[in-house]
Amino acid sequence: MNIKPVVQQAVADRDYTELLALIPYAQHLGMNCEQLGEELVFRLPNNPDNMGNPMLPALHGGVIAGFMEMSAMVQLMVVLHTTRVPKIVDFSIDYLRAGYARETFAECRITRQGRRVANVSVSCWQTNRKQPIATARAHFLID
């Protein structure tokens, strides 16, 4: 499936709802994306289904990792105007703090892009961007 027209329309309209609708796991998480200037900020709303430890209450670590992975994937599609969804090659995450049951944000930076592989770094935070709850590094196979 060629997703380039959807990506181009999303970038033109600065509305990424249709693009995120193409990714079932992004829909399952309920994530969305906003463009602030030239930067994309991804948002994961507070959802009881994403809970891992109800005693704290805290987000499930897999939800945090999945949110960060989906954010990196969408960032690549938007910046590179890809024709297909990038395929994950490697994903490494560092959990730094507890991710409590509240709204969570992520920002991505493409650190290296070759002809076939792109490296993306991701930072995830909740109340303060300078205090991330997790950071990650991902490698994707691109067209």
mmCIF file of C-alpha atoms in Angstrom:
data_model
loop_
_atom_site.group_PDB
_atom_site.id
_atom_site.type_symbol
_atom_site.label_atom_id
_atom_site.label_comp_id
_atom_site.label_asym_id
_atom_site.label_seq_id
_atom_site.Cartn_x
_atom_site.Cartn_y
_atom_site.Cartn_z
ATOM 1 C CA MET A 1 0.000 0.000 0.000
ATOM 2 C CA ASN A 2 1.381 3.388 -1.025
ATOM 3 C CA ILE A 3 0.888 5.778 1.897
ATOM 4 C CA LYS A 4 2.684 8.742 0.318
ATOM 5 C CA PRO A 5 -0.550 10.626 -0.589
ATOM 6 C CA VAL A 6 -1.822 10.267 2.984
ATOM 7 C CA VAL A 7 1.508 11.483 4.387
ATOM 8 C CA GLN A 8 1.605 14.454 1.996
ATOM 9 C CA GLN A 9 -1.984 15.423 2.863
ATOM 10 C CA ALA A 10 -1.250 15.140 6.595
ATOM 11 C CA VAL A 11 1.802 17.384 6.262
ATOM 12 C CA ALA A 12 -0.084 19.910 4.131
ATOM 13 C CA ASP A 13 -3.042 20.061 6.544
ATOM 14 C CA ARG A 14 -0.909 19.710 9.694
ATOM 15 C CA ASP A 15 -3.468 17.093 10.769
ATOM 16 C CA TYR A 16 -2.079 13.612 11.386
ATOM 17 C CA THR A 17 -5.347 11.878 12.335
ATOM 18 C CA GLU A 18 -5.717 10.031 9.005
ATOM 19 C CA LEU A 19 -2.084 8.953 9.040
ATOM 20 C CA LEU A 20 -2.344 7.554 12.581
ATOM 21 C CA ALA A 21 -5.572 5.779 11.566
ATOM 22 C CA LEU A 22 -3.500 3.660 9.154
ATOM 23 C CA ILE A 23 -1.522 2.207 12.076
ATOM 24 C CA PRO A 24 -3.727 -0.142 14.140
ATOM 25 C CA TYR A 25 -1.518 -0.107 17.248
ATOM 26 C CA ALA A 26 -1.426 3.701 17.283
ATOM 27 C CA GLN A 27 -5.226 3.614 17.212
ATOM 28 C CA HIS A 28 -5.299 1.020 19.990
ATOM 29 C CA LEU A 29 -3.142 3.240 22.202
ATOM 30 C CA GLY A 30 -5.221 6.315 21.332
ATOM 31 C CA MET A 31 -2.167 8.385 20.466
ATOM 32 C CA ASN A 32 -2.281 11.610 18.488
ATOM 33 C CA CYS A 33 0.169 14.101 17.060
ATOM 34 C CA GLU A 34 0.448 17.867 17.002
ATOM 35 C CA GLN A 35 2.824 20.055 15.063
ATOM 36 C CA LEU A 36 4.370 22.909 17.029
ATOM 37 C CA GLY A 37 6.308 24.983 14.538
ATOM 38 C CA GLU A 38 8.535 22.503 12.730
ATOM 39 C CA GLU A 39 8.469 19.998 15.594
ATOM 40 C CA LEU A 40 6.075 17.057 15.987
ATOM 41 C CA VAL A 41 4.930 16.240 19.513
ATOM 42 C CA PHE A 42 3.141 12.958 20.090
ATOM 43 C CA ARG A 43 0.564 12.589 22.871
ATOM 44 C CA LEU A 44 -0.664 9.500 24.662
ATOM 45 C CA PRO A 45 -3.808 10.364 26.644
ATOM 46 C CA ASN A 46 -4.379 8.889 30.084
ATOM 47 C CA ASN A 47 -6.282 5.625 29.578
ATOM 48 C CA PRO A 48 -7.018 2.963 32.232
ATOM 49 C CA ASP A 49 -6.450 0.249 29.587
ATOM 50 C CA ASN A 50 -2.775 1.289 29.390
ATOM 51 C CA MET A 51 -2.200 0.638 33.096
ATOM 52 C CA GLY A 52 0.520 -1.768 34.169
ATOM 53 C CA ASN A 53 0.584 -1.283 37.935
ATOM 54 C CA PRO A 54 -2.759 -0.147 39.354
ATOM 55 C CA MET A 55 -1.214 0.261 42.830
ATOM 56 C CA LEU A 56 0.921 3.286 41.838
ATOM 57 C CA PRO A 57 -0.956 3.725 39.310
ATOM 58 C CA ALA A 58 1.586 3.506 36.488
ATOM 59 C CA LEU A 59 1.642 2.904 32.746
ATOM 60 C CA HIS A 60 2.703 -0.502 31.473
ATOM 61 C CA GLY A 61 6.307 -0.440 30.242
ATOM 62 C CA GLY A 62 5.240 -2.068 26.972
ATOM 63 C CA VAL A 63 2.737 0.734 26.381
ATOM 64 C CA ILE A 64 5.479 3.318 26.858
ATOM 65 C CA ALA A 65 7.795 1.424 24.490
ATOM 66 C CA GLY A 66 5.032 0.921 21.902
ATOM 67 C CA PHE A 67 4.093 4.610 22.074
ATOM 68 C CA MET A 68 7.717 5.613 21.537
ATOM 69 C CA GLU A 69 8.152 3.162 18.657
ATOM 70 C CA MET A 70 4.977 4.371 16.917
ATOM 71 C CA SER A 71 6.077 7.995 17.424
ATOM 72 C CA ALA A 72 9.445 7.311 15.781
ATOM 73 C CA MET A 73 7.739 5.518 12.889
ATOM 74 C CA VAL A 74 5.325 8.388 12.216
ATOM 75 C CA GLN A 75 8.147 10.936 12.518
ATOM 76 C CA LEU A 76 10.043 9.094 9.774
ATOM 77 C CA MET A 77 6.989 8.880 7.525
ATOM 78 C CA VAL A 78 6.331 12.613 7.870
ATOM 79 C CA VAL A 79 9.907 13.854 7.498
ATOM 80 C CA LEU A 80 10.933 11.470 4.705
ATOM 81 C CA HIS A 81 7.554 11.324 2.907
ATOM 82 C CA THR A 82 7.862 7.543 2.727
ATOM 83 C CA THR A 83 5.780 5.417 0.379
ATOM 84 C CA ARG A 84 5.505 2.578 2.944
ATOM 85 C CA VAL A 85 5.440 2.237 6.694
ATOM 86 C CA PRO A 86 9.065 1.887 7.886
ATOM 87 C CA LYS A 87 9.995 -1.520 9.317
ATOM 88 C CA ILE A 88 11.589 -1.695 12.744
ATOM 89 C CA VAL A 89 15.050 -3.279 12.806
ATOM 90 C CA ASP A 90 16.140 -2.567 16.370
ATOM 91 C CA PHE A 91 14.655 -0.785 19.381
ATOM 92 C CA SER A 92 16.505 -0.033 22.614
ATOM 93 C CA ILE A 93 14.774 1.716 25.514
ATOM 94 C CA ASP A 94 15.975 3.126 28.833
ATOM 95 C CA TYR A 95 13.307 3.532 31.499
ATOM 96 C CA LEU A 96 14.367 6.474 33.668
ATOM 97 C CA ARG A 97 11.363 7.170 35.920
ATOM 98 C CA ALA A 98 7.954 5.723 36.663
ATOM 99 C CA GLY A 99 5.386 6.630 34.024
ATOM 100 C CA TYR A 100 2.336 7.502 36.094
ATOM 101 C CA ALA A 101 -1.260 7.339 34.918
ATOM 102 C CA ARG A 102 -1.366 10.729 33.217
ATOM 103 C CA GLU A 103 -0.951 12.265 29.801
ATOM 104 C CA THR A 104 2.384 11.329 28.219
ATOM 105 C CA PHE A 105 4.336 13.017 25.432
ATOM 106 C CA ALA A 106 7.136 12.058 23.047
ATOM 107 C CA GLU A 107 9.404 13.857 20.630
ATOM 108 C CA CYS A 108 11.681 12.273 18.057
ATOM 109 C CA ARG A 109 14.881 13.276 16.315
ATOM 110 C CA ILE A 110 16.240 11.568 13.224
ATOM 111 C CA THR A 111 19.897 11.171 14.107
ATOM 112 C CA ARG A 112 21.053 9.495 10.904
ATOM 113 C CA GLN A 113 19.409 8.672 7.639
ATOM 114 C CA GLY A 114 20.993 6.539 4.973
ATOM 115 C CA ARG A 115 19.524 5.119 1.779
ATOM 116 C CA ARG A 116 18.058 2.050 3.494
ATOM 117 C CA VAL A 117 18.277 2.588 7.263
ATOM 118 C CA ALA A 118 17.349 5.504 9.527
ATOM 119 C CA ASN A 119 18.232 5.998 13.202
ATOM 120 C CA VAL A 120 15.793 7.838 15.450
ATOM 121 C CA SER A 121 16.164 8.944 19.063
ATOM 122 C CA VAL A 122 13.018 9.380 21.154
ATOM 123 C CA SER A 123 12.408 11.178 24.427
ATOM 124 C CA CYS A 124 9.237 10.558 26.440
ATOM 125 C CA TRP A 125 8.026 12.743 29.321
ATOM 126 C CA GLN A 126 4.919 13.540 31.336
ATOM 127 C CA THR A 127 4.971 16.810 33.295
ATOM 128 C CA ASN A 128 8.384 18.227 32.431
ATOM 129 C CA ARG A 129 10.215 17.792 29.143
ATOM 130 C CA LYS A 130 13.532 18.098 30.977
ATOM 131 C CA GLN A 131 12.686 15.061 33.133
ATOM 132 C CA PRO A 132 12.011 12.224 30.671
ATOM 133 C CA ILE A 133 10.446 9.005 31.901
ATOM 134 C CA ALA A 134 12.157 7.060 29.096
ATOM 135 C CA THR A 135 14.518 7.495 26.167
ATOM 136 C CA ALA A 136 14.936 5.196 23.205
ATOM 137 C CA ARG A 137 16.990 4.577 20.094
ATOM 138 C CA ALA A 138 15.408 2.920 17.082
ATOM 139 C CA HIS A 139 16.647 1.736 13.681
ATOM 140 C CA PHE A 140 14.209 1.455 10.809
ATOM 141 C CA LEU A 141 14.395 0.007 7.325
ATOM 142 C CA ILE A 142 13.094 2.626 4.886
ATOM 143 C CA ASP A 143 12.386 2.478 1.146
#
